[in-house]
PDB file of C-alpha atoms and ligand atoms in Angstrom:
ATOM      1  CA  MET A   1      13.009   7.701 -12.362  1.00 68.00           C
ATOM      2  CA  ARG A   2      13.402   7.185  -8.623  1.00 93.00           C
ATOM      3  CA  LYS A   3      10.325   8.668  -7.078  1.00 96.00           C
ATOM      4  CA  HIS A   4       8.778   8.879  -3.668  1.00 97.00           C
ATOM      5  CA  ILE A   5       5.755   6.630  -3.902  1.00 98.00           C
ATOM      6  CA  VAL A   6       2.866   6.015  -1.547  1.00 98.00           C
ATOM      7  CA  ALA A   7       0.623   3.250  -2.868  1.00 98.00           C
ATOM      8  CA  GLY A   8      -2.613   2.226  -1.168  1.00 98.00           C
ATOM      9  CA  ASN A   9      -3.373  -1.481  -1.349  1.00 98.00           C
ATOM     10  CA  TRP A  10      -7.054  -1.692  -0.450  1.00 98.00           C
ATOM     11  CA  LYS A  11      -7.023  -5.506  -0.597  1.00 98.00           C
ATOM     12  CA  MET A  12     -10.547  -7.007  -0.562  1.00 98.00           C
ATOM     13  CA  ASN A  13     -12.267  -4.104   1.162  1.00 98.00           C
ATOM     14  CA  LYS A  14     -15.060  -1.597   0.443  1.00 98.00           C
ATOM     15  CA  THR A  15     -18.354  -1.759  -1.417  1.00 98.00           C
ATOM     16  CA  PHE A  16     -19.078   0.358  -4.496  1.00 98.00           C
ATOM     17  CA  GLU A  17     -20.477   3.247  -2.450  1.00 98.00           C
ATOM     18  CA  GLU A  18     -17.744   3.085   0.153  1.00 98.00           C
ATOM     19  CA  ALA A  19     -15.114   3.071  -2.588  1.00 98.00           C
ATOM     20  CA  ASP A  20     -16.707   6.123  -4.153  1.00 98.00           C
ATOM     21  CA  GLU A  21     -16.658   7.914  -0.803  1.00 98.00           C
ATOM     22  CA  LEU A  22     -13.037   7.022  -0.057  1.00 98.00           C
ATOM     23  CA  ILE A  23     -11.735   8.023  -3.487  1.00 98.00           C
ATOM     24  CA  ASN A  24     -13.623  11.316  -3.248  1.00 97.00           C
ATOM     25  CA  ASP A  25     -12.186  11.926   0.185  1.00 98.00           C
ATOM     26  CA  ILE A  26      -8.653  11.242  -1.044  1.00 98.00           C
ATOM     27  CA  LYS A  27      -9.225  13.508  -4.049  1.00 97.00           C
ATOM     28  CA  ASP A  28     -10.528  16.343  -1.830  1.00 96.00           C
ATOM     29  CA  GLN A  29      -7.642  16.039   0.587  1.00 97.00           C
ATOM     30  CA  LEU A  30      -5.080  15.954  -2.215  1.00 96.00           C
ATOM     31  CA  GLU A  31      -6.469  19.261  -3.442  1.00 95.00           C
ATOM     32  CA  GLU A  32      -5.790  20.859  -0.076  1.00 94.00           C
ATOM     33  CA  ILE A  33      -2.145  19.881   0.261  1.00 92.00           C
ATOM     34  CA  THR A  34       0.999  20.432  -1.708  1.00 88.00           C
ATOM     35  CA  LEU A  35       2.766  17.207  -2.487  1.00 89.00           C
ATOM     36  CA  ASP A  36       6.471  17.152  -3.061  1.00 83.00           C
ATOM     37  CA  ARG A  37       6.876  17.199  -6.873  1.00 86.00           C
ATOM     38  CA  ASN A  38       8.710  13.924  -6.788  1.00 93.00           C
ATOM     39  CA  THR A  39       5.924  12.137  -4.893  1.00 96.00           C
ATOM     40  CA  GLN A  40       3.522   9.803  -6.676  1.00 97.00           C
ATOM     41  CA  VAL A  41       0.334   8.753  -4.889  1.00 98.00           C
ATOM     42  CA  ILE A  42      -1.226   5.535  -6.208  1.00 98.00           C
ATOM     43  CA  ILE A  43      -4.434   3.842  -5.179  1.00 98.00           C
ATOM     44  CA  CYS A  44      -4.986   0.146  -5.849  1.00 98.00           C
ATOM     45  CA  PRO A  45      -8.677  -0.661  -5.324  1.00 98.00           C
ATOM     46  CA  PRO A  46     -10.260  -4.034  -6.135  1.00 98.00           C
ATOM     47  CA  PHE A  47     -10.939  -4.711  -9.853  1.00 98.00           C
ATOM     48  CA  PRO A  48     -14.645  -3.667  -9.827  1.00 98.00           C
ATOM     49  CA  PHE A  49     -13.715  -0.149  -8.702  1.00 98.00           C
ATOM     50  CA  LEU A  50     -10.826   0.487 -11.088  1.00 98.00           C
ATOM     51  CA  GLU A  51     -12.884   2.323 -13.665  1.00 98.00           C
ATOM     52  CA  MET A  52     -14.338   4.583 -11.009  1.00 98.00           C
ATOM     53  CA  ALA A  53     -10.828   5.272  -9.727  1.00 98.00           C
ATOM     54  CA  THR A  54      -9.391   6.026 -13.174  1.00 98.00           C
ATOM     55  CA  ASP A  55     -12.321   8.376 -13.883  1.00 97.00           C
ATOM     56  CA  TYR A  56     -11.627  10.328 -10.699  1.00 97.00           C
ATOM     57  CA  SER A  57      -7.876  10.245 -11.280  1.00 97.00           C
ATOM     58  CA  GLU A  58      -8.296  12.292 -14.466  1.00 96.00           C
ATOM     59  CA  GLU A  59      -9.101  15.320 -12.330  1.00 93.00           C
ATOM     60  CA  SER A  60      -6.859  14.526  -9.403  1.00 94.00           C
ATOM     61  CA  TYR A  61      -3.262  13.956  -8.363  1.00 93.00           C
ATOM     62  CA  PHE A  62      -3.277  10.197  -7.898  1.00 97.00           C
ATOM     63  CA  ALA A  63      -2.572   7.333 -10.265  1.00 98.00           C
ATOM     64  CA  VAL A  64      -4.361   3.983 -10.240  1.00 98.00           C
ATOM     65  CA  GLY A  65      -3.055   0.446  -9.967  1.00 98.00           C
ATOM     66  CA  ALA A  66      -4.524  -3.045  -9.843  1.00 98.00           C
ATOM     67  CA  GLN A  67      -3.777  -5.571  -7.114  1.00 98.00           C
ATOM     68  CA  ASN A  68      -3.247  -8.580  -9.361  1.00 98.00           C
ATOM     69  CA  VAL A  69      -3.054  -9.683 -12.988  1.00 98.00           C
ATOM     70  CA  SER A  70      -3.121 -12.952 -14.887  1.00 98.00           C
ATOM     71  CA  ASP A  71       0.133 -14.517 -16.014  1.00 98.00           C
ATOM     72  CA  GLN A  72      -1.588 -15.459 -19.292  1.00 98.00           C
ATOM     73  CA  GLU A  73      -2.273 -13.248 -22.297  1.00 98.00           C
ATOM     74  CA  SER A  74      -5.963 -14.046 -22.956  1.00 98.00           C
ATOM     75  CA  GLY A  75      -8.431 -16.879 -23.433  1.00 98.00           C
ATOM     76  CA  ALA A  76     -10.105 -19.560 -21.357  1.00 98.00           C
ATOM     77  CA  TYR A  77      -8.994 -18.539 -17.856  1.00 98.00           C
ATOM     78  CA  THR A  78     -12.274 -18.015 -16.013  1.00 98.00           C
ATOM     79  CA  GLY A  79     -12.125 -15.299 -13.392  1.00 98.00           C
ATOM     80  CA  GLU A  80      -8.775 -13.908 -14.468  1.00 98.00           C
ATOM     81  CA  VAL A  81      -7.964 -10.345 -15.555  1.00 98.00           C
ATOM     82  CA  SER A  82      -5.286  -9.777 -18.191  1.00 98.00           C
ATOM     83  CA  ALA A  83      -2.609  -7.120 -18.495  1.00 98.00           C
ATOM     84  CA  ALA A  84      -4.133  -6.177 -21.875  1.00 98.00           C
ATOM     85  CA  MET A  85      -7.416  -5.370 -20.072  1.00 98.00           C
ATOM     86  CA  LEU A  86      -5.604  -3.232 -17.515  1.00 98.00           C
ATOM     87  CA  GLU A  87      -3.710  -1.478 -20.296  1.00 98.00           C
ATOM     88  CA  SER A  88      -6.968  -0.776 -22.134  1.00 98.00           C
ATOM     89  CA  MET A  89      -8.188   0.982 -18.958  1.00 97.00           C
ATOM     90  CA  GLU A  90      -5.021   3.072 -18.942  1.00 96.00           C
ATOM     91  CA  LEU A  91      -3.815   1.695 -15.652  1.00 98.00           C
ATOM     92  CA  GLU A  92      -0.236   2.580 -14.860  1.00 97.00           C
ATOM     93  CA  TYR A  93       0.633   0.190 -12.028  1.00 98.00           C
ATOM     94  CA  CYS A  94      -0.110  -3.288 -10.717  1.00 98.00           C
ATOM     95  CA  ILE A  95       0.927  -5.053  -7.518  1.00 99.00           C
ATOM     96  CA  VAL A  96       2.506  -8.479  -8.056  1.00 98.00           C
ATOM     97  CA  GLY A  97       3.675 -11.185  -5.658  1.00 98.00           C
ATOM     98  CA  HIS A  98       2.022  -9.826  -2.534  1.00 98.00           C
ATOM     99  CA  SER A  99       2.643 -12.183   0.385  1.00 98.00           C
ATOM    100  CA  GLU A 100      -1.103 -12.858   0.661  1.00 98.00           C
ATOM    101  CA  ARG A 101      -1.127 -14.063  -2.937  1.00 98.00           C
ATOM    102  CA  ARG A 102       2.004 -16.108  -2.342  1.00 98.00           C
ATOM    103  CA  ALA A 103       0.523 -17.697   0.805  1.00 98.00           C
ATOM    104  CA  TYR A 104      -3.156 -18.198  -0.152  1.00 98.00           C
ATOM    105  CA  TYR A 105      -3.021 -18.504  -3.946  1.00 98.00           C
ATOM    106  CA  HIS A 106       0.308 -20.275  -4.366  1.00 97.00           C
ATOM    107  CA  GLU A 107       1.902 -17.487  -6.345  1.00 98.00           C
ATOM    108  CA  THR A 108       5.495 -18.651  -6.849  1.00 98.00           C
ATOM    109  CA  ASP A 109       8.463 -16.614  -8.039  1.00 98.00           C
ATOM    110  CA  GLU A 110       8.019 -18.235 -11.463  1.00 98.00           C
ATOM    111  CA  ILE A 111       4.417 -16.997 -11.621  1.00 98.00           C
ATOM    112  CA  VAL A 112       5.545 -13.575 -10.409  1.00 98.00           C
ATOM    113  CA  ALA A 113       8.105 -13.516 -13.250  1.00 98.00           C
ATOM    114  CA  ARG A 114       5.406 -14.303 -15.831  1.00 98.00           C
ATOM    115  CA  LYS A 115       3.047 -11.667 -14.419  1.00 98.00           C
ATOM    116  CA  VAL A 116       5.842  -9.098 -14.518  1.00 98.00           C
ATOM    117  CA  ASP A 117       6.472 -10.007 -18.182  1.00 98.00           C
ATOM    118  CA  GLN A 118       2.784  -9.588 -19.011  1.00 98.00           C
ATOM    119  CA  LEU A 119       2.644  -6.185 -17.324  1.00 98.00           C
ATOM    120  CA  LEU A 120       5.786  -4.883 -19.015  1.00 98.00           C
ATOM    121  CA  LYS A 121       4.540  -6.103 -22.371  1.00 98.00           C
ATOM    122  CA  HIS A 122       1.451  -3.949 -21.815  1.00 98.00           C
ATOM    123  CA  GLY A 123       3.253  -0.869 -20.518  1.00 98.00           C
ATOM    124  CA  ILE A 124       2.241  -1.217 -16.859  1.00 98.00           C
ATOM    125  CA  SER A 125       4.750  -0.776 -14.032  1.00 98.00           C
ATOM    126  CA  PRO A 126       4.802  -3.770 -11.694  1.00 98.00           C
ATOM    127  CA  ILE A 127       5.027  -3.114  -7.947  1.00 98.00           C
ATOM    128  CA  VAL A 128       6.759  -6.326  -6.973  1.00 98.00           C
ATOM    129  CA  CYS A 129       6.493  -7.444  -3.351  1.00 98.00           C
ATOM    130  CA  CYS A 130       9.068  -9.423  -1.438  1.00 98.00           C
ATOM    131  CA  GLY A 131       9.638 -10.171   2.225  1.00 98.00           C
ATOM    132  CA  GLU A 132      10.286 -12.860   4.778  1.00 98.00           C
ATOM    133  CA  VAL A 133       7.951 -14.549   7.274  1.00 97.00           C
ATOM    134  CA  LEU A 134       8.584 -14.381  11.024  1.00 95.00           C
ATOM    135  CA  GLU A 135      10.424 -17.725  11.324  1.00 96.00           C
ATOM    136  CA  GLU A 136      12.775 -16.676   8.552  1.00 97.00           C
ATOM    137  CA  ARG A 137      13.486 -13.349  10.275  1.00 96.00           C
ATOM    138  CA  GLU A 138      14.072 -15.160  13.569  1.00 94.00           C
ATOM    139  CA  ALA A 139      16.548 -17.458  11.834  1.00 97.00           C
ATOM    140  CA  ASN A 140      18.210 -14.374  10.264  1.00 96.00           C
ATOM    141  CA  ARG A 141      17.333 -15.731   6.810  1.00 98.00           C
ATOM    142  CA  GLN A 142      15.631 -12.545   5.524  1.00 98.00           C
ATOM    143  CA  PHE A 143      18.479 -11.664   3.150  1.00 98.00           C
ATOM    144  CA  GLU A 144      18.561 -15.075   1.512  1.00 98.00           C
ATOM    145  CA  VAL A 145      14.740 -15.175   1.184  1.00 98.00           C
ATOM    146  CA  VAL A 146      14.474 -11.718  -0.355  1.00 98.00           C
ATOM    147  CA  LYS A 147      17.433 -12.393  -2.655  1.00 98.00           C
ATOM    148  CA  LYS A 148      15.713 -15.494  -4.052  1.00 98.00           C
ATOM    149  CA  GLN A 149      12.397 -13.666  -4.567  1.00 98.00           C
ATOM    150  CA  ILE A 150      14.105 -10.793  -6.385  1.00 98.00           C
ATOM    151  CA  THR A 151      16.451 -12.993  -8.415  1.00 98.00           C
ATOM    152  CA  ASP A 152      13.848 -15.534  -9.528  1.00 98.00           C
ATOM    153  CA  GLY A 153      11.046 -13.008  -9.994  1.00 98.00           C
ATOM    154  CA  LEU A 154      12.934 -10.195 -11.717  1.00 98.00           C
ATOM    155  CA  PHE A 155      16.478 -10.880 -12.784  1.00 98.00           C
ATOM    156  CA  HIS A 156      15.489 -12.359 -16.145  1.00 98.00           C
ATOM    157  CA  LEU A 157      14.660  -8.775 -17.216  1.00 98.00           C
ATOM    158  CA  THR A 158      16.939  -6.542 -19.258  1.00 98.00           C
ATOM    159  CA  ALA A 159      18.196  -3.347 -17.609  1.00 98.00           C
ATOM    160  CA  GLU A 160      15.844  -1.381 -19.831  1.00 98.00           C
ATOM    161  CA  GLN A 161      12.861  -3.428 -18.660  1.00 98.00           C
ATOM    162  CA  PHE A 162      13.993  -3.284 -15.046  1.00 98.00           C
ATOM    163  CA  ALA A 163      13.782   0.516 -15.150  1.00 97.00           C
ATOM    164  CA  ASN A 164       9.976   0.115 -14.942  1.00 98.00           C
ATOM    165  CA  ILE A 165      10.022  -1.979 -11.773  1.00 98.00           C
ATOM    166  CA  ILE A 166       9.031  -0.749  -8.327  1.00 98.00           C
ATOM    167  CA  ILE A 167       9.932  -2.982  -5.410  1.00 98.00           C
ATOM    168  CA  ALA A 168       7.996  -3.238  -2.164  1.00 98.00           C
ATOM    169  CA  TYR A 169       9.772  -4.869   0.755  1.00 98.00           C
ATOM    170  CA  GLU A 170       7.077  -6.136   3.095  1.00 98.00           C
ATOM    171  CA  PRO A 171       8.146  -8.284   6.036  1.00 97.00           C
ATOM    172  CA  VAL A 172       5.196 -10.675   6.361  1.00 96.00           C
ATOM    173  CA  TRP A 173       5.331 -10.460  10.164  1.00 96.00           C
ATOM    174  CA  ALA A 174       4.598  -6.728   9.906  1.00 95.00           C
ATOM    175  CA  ILE A 175       1.615  -6.913   7.550  1.00 93.00           C
ATOM    176  CA  GLY A 176      -1.653  -6.089   9.273  1.00 92.00           C
ATOM    177  CA  THR A 177      -0.140  -6.964  12.644  1.00 92.00           C
ATOM    178  CA  GLY A 178       0.612  -3.513  13.995  1.00 90.00           C
ATOM    179  CA  LYS A 179       4.269  -4.602  14.274  1.00 90.00           C
ATOM    180  CA  THR A 180       6.415  -2.399  12.039  1.00 91.00           C
ATOM    181  CA  ALA A 181       9.990  -3.052  11.058  1.00 94.00           C
ATOM    182  CA  THR A 182      12.237  -0.544  12.804  1.00 96.00           C
ATOM    183  CA  PRO A 183      13.656   2.167  10.545  1.00 97.00           C
ATOM    184  CA  GLU A 184      17.051   0.431  10.929  1.00 97.00           C
ATOM    185  CA  GLN A 185      15.643  -2.956   9.888  1.00 97.00           C
ATOM    186  CA  ALA A 186      13.949  -1.397   6.874  1.00 98.00           C
ATOM    187  CA  GLN A 187      17.043   0.564   5.812  1.00 98.00           C
ATOM    188  CA  GLU A 188      19.270  -2.510   6.195  1.00 98.00           C
ATOM    189  CA  ILE A 189      17.230  -4.671   3.849  1.00 98.00           C
ATOM    190  CA  HIS A 190      16.372  -1.880   1.415  1.00 98.00           C
ATOM    191  CA  ALA A 191      20.110  -1.169   1.052  1.00 98.00           C
ATOM    192  CA  PHE A 192      20.677  -4.899   0.541  1.00 98.00           C
ATOM    193  CA  ILE A 193      18.030  -4.982  -2.225  1.00 98.00           C
ATOM    194  CA  ARG A 194      19.538  -1.929  -3.909  1.00 98.00           C
ATOM    195  CA  GLY A 195      22.916  -3.648  -3.710  1.00 98.00           C
ATOM    196  CA  LEU A 196      21.508  -6.733  -5.472  1.00 98.00           C
ATOM    197  CA  ILE A 197      20.142  -4.521  -8.254  1.00 98.00           C
ATOM    198  CA  ALA A 198      23.475  -2.700  -8.547  1.00 98.00           C
ATOM    199  CA  GLU A 199      25.335  -6.004  -8.836  1.00 98.00           C
ATOM    200  CA  LYS A 200      23.035  -7.201 -11.584  1.00 98.00           C
ATOM    201  CA  TYR A 201      22.256  -4.023 -13.533  1.00 98.00           C
ATOM    202  CA  GLY A 202      24.809  -1.468 -12.348  1.00 98.00           C
ATOM    203  CA  GLN A 203      24.649   1.359  -9.823  1.00 98.00           C
ATOM    204  CA  ALA A 204      22.806   3.780 -12.104  1.00 97.00           C
ATOM    205  CA  VAL A 205      19.814   1.434 -12.482  1.00 98.00           C
ATOM    206  CA  ALA A 206      19.872   0.661  -8.749  1.00 98.00           C
ATOM    207  CA  ASP A 207      19.916   4.363  -7.884  1.00 98.00           C
ATOM    208  CA  GLU A 208      16.843   4.951 -10.051  1.00 98.00           C
ATOM    209  CA  THR A 209      14.750   2.141  -8.520  1.00 98.00           C
ATOM    210  CA  SER A 210      12.059   3.052  -5.998  1.00 98.00           C
ATOM    211  CA  ILE A 211      12.013   0.608  -3.095  1.00 98.00           C
ATOM    212  CA  LEU A 212       8.933   0.907  -0.872  1.00 98.00           C
ATOM    213  CA  TYR A 213       8.385  -0.374   2.637  1.00 98.00           C
ATOM    214  CA  GLY A 214       5.142  -2.100   3.567  1.00 97.00           C
ATOM    215  CA  GLY A 215       3.827  -3.523   6.834  1.00 96.00           C
ATOM    216  CA  SER A 216       1.801  -1.557   9.390  1.00 96.00           C
ATOM    217  CA  CYS A 217       2.982   1.761   7.978  1.00 97.00           C
ATOM    218  CA  LYS A 218       0.977   4.609   9.532  1.00 97.00           C
ATOM    219  CA  PRO A 219       1.096   8.402   9.713  1.00 97.00           C
ATOM    220  CA  GLY A 220       2.824   8.011  13.088  1.00 97.00           C
ATOM    221  CA  ASN A 221       5.757   5.944  11.831  1.00 97.00           C
ATOM    222  CA  ALA A 222       5.986   6.884   8.131  1.00 98.00           C
ATOM    223  CA  LYS A 223       8.280   9.856   8.666  1.00 97.00           C
ATOM    224  CA  GLU A 224      11.013   7.906  10.419  1.00 97.00           C
ATOM    225  CA  LEU A 225      10.761   5.057   7.910  1.00 98.00           C
ATOM    226  CA  PHE A 226      10.864   7.368   4.877  1.00 97.00           C
ATOM    227  CA  ALA A 227      13.774   9.344   6.345  1.00 97.00           C
ATOM    228  CA  ASN A 228      16.100   6.457   5.466  1.00 98.00           C
ATOM    229  CA  PRO A 229      18.188   6.897   2.325  1.00 98.00           C
ATOM    230  CA  ASP A 230      16.993   3.648   0.712  1.00 98.00           C
ATOM    231  CA  VAL A 231      13.316   3.819   1.707  1.00 98.00           C
ATOM    232  CA  ASP A 232      11.495   5.585  -1.112  1.00 98.00           C
ATOM    233  CA  GLY A 233       7.953   5.368   0.221  1.00 98.00           C
ATOM    234  CA  GLY A 234       5.382   2.820   1.272  1.00 98.00           C
ATOM    235  CA  LEU A 235       2.884   0.202   0.187  1.00 98.00           C
ATOM    236  CA  ILE A 236       0.044   0.842   2.580  1.00 98.00           C
ATOM    237  CA  GLY A 237      -2.688  -1.646   3.510  1.00 98.00           C
ATOM    238  CA  GLY A 238      -4.918  -0.870   6.485  1.00 98.00           C
ATOM    239  CA  ALA A 239      -4.039   2.828   6.661  1.00 98.00           C
ATOM    240  CA  SER A 240      -4.972   3.322   2.986  1.00 98.00           C
ATOM    241  CA  LEU A 241      -8.626   2.681   3.838  1.00 98.00           C
ATOM    242  CA  LYS A 242      -8.920   6.008   5.648  1.00 98.00           C
ATOM    243  CA  ALA A 243      -8.252   9.154   3.626  1.00 98.00           C
ATOM    244  CA  ASN A 244      -6.771  11.039   6.608  1.00 98.00           C
ATOM    245  CA  ASP A 245      -4.270   8.312   7.380  1.00 98.00           C
ATOM    246  CA  PHE A 246      -3.367   7.732   3.753  1.00 98.00           C
ATOM    247  CA  ILE A 247      -2.769  11.412   3.076  1.00 97.00           C
ATOM    248  CA  GLY A 248      -0.903  11.674   6.371  1.00 97.00           C
ATOM    249  CA  ILE A 249       1.510   9.064   5.027  1.00 97.00           C
ATOM    250  CA  ALA A 250       1.744  10.671   1.583  1.00 97.00           C
ATOM    251  CA  THR A 251       2.935  13.876   3.209  1.00 95.00           C
ATOM    252  CA  ALA A 252       5.482  12.189   5.480  1.00 96.00           C
ATOM    253  CA  PHE A 253       8.513  12.707   3.204  1.00 94.00           C
TER     254      PHE A 253
HETATM  255  P1  LIG B   1      -0.668  -3.192   6.184  1.00 64.71           P
HETATM  256  O1  LIG B   1      -0.534  -3.969   4.780  1.00 64.71           O
HETATM  257  O2  LIG B   1      -0.269  -1.764   5.929  1.00 64.71           O
HETATM  258  O3  LIG B   1      -2.120  -3.330   6.566  1.00 64.71           O
HETATM  259  O4  LIG B   1       0.248  -3.872   7.143  1.00 64.71           O
HETATM  260  C1  LIG B   1       0.485  -3.681   3.871  1.00 64.71           C
HETATM  261  C2  LIG B   1       0.337  -4.564   2.669  1.00 64.71           C
HETATM  262  O5  LIG B   1      -0.006  -5.742   2.827  1.00 64.71           O
HETATM  263  O6  LIG B   1       0.550  -4.123   1.500  1.00 64.71           O
END
C-alpha cells in the first residue's frame, strides 16, 4: 500500500543511553500529535539498539528498521547480521544500498539484489536507496544512473515481491551537505522512477510504491518536498537525531 513514510536513518550515531533518550523523546512527542492515518514513522538505529527500539515500539506509533543486512543466509560470516536474525526480532524494515555503503563498503547493485532477496524471504520490507553523485548530476546522467541501480537491484523481482519494496531516492550530493534537491528536481526523478516501475510491473504496482526523498531533508523544507505528487515521504539522516526535527518532518504532509 502506498503510504507516507518518514524513516530516520541514525547511521553510526548515539551511545546506548543517548539512544534510549532519543527513542523516548520520539515516543513522547508521537503521543502528543495526531499523525495522518496513512503515515508510517520508522526509526532505523544501529544494530545494538534495535531490541531497545522494538521494545519501545510496542507501546508507540513507530516501526523499527535496520540499516543493513547480510546478503548471506547464515554461517561463517564474522560481523554480519542476517535477515533471519532481523526477522526473529520482528523487524519490519531494513535500509539497503545506501550510498555510504555503496561508496565505503563496495555494495554493488548485485549485492543489493541479494540483500533484497534475503529480506523478502524473511518478510522484511527493504528500503532501497538509489541516487547519483554530483559529477553525474552535472553531466545530466542522473536518470541513467538511477535506472541502472533500480533495474539491476530490483527488477529481478516478481510484481508480487515488488509490492513490498520502498524506494528512497537520495542524491549523494545532498546527503549531509545541507544542499537539498529542489522540489522540482525531486519530483522529476521520483516521477521517472515511478515510470520505470510502471513500465516493468504496470501502473497499479507503480501507483502503490512509496518513493521517499533523502538528502538534507529538514522540518523547514519537508513540506514543499512532500507536496509533490510522487514524493511519498523522506529518509532522514541528520535531522532524525533530534526528536523535534524528526517529528517536525513526520508532520509535514
Ligand atoms: P541527511 O542523510 O538527511 O543527513 O542528508 C540522509 C541519508 O543519508 O539517509
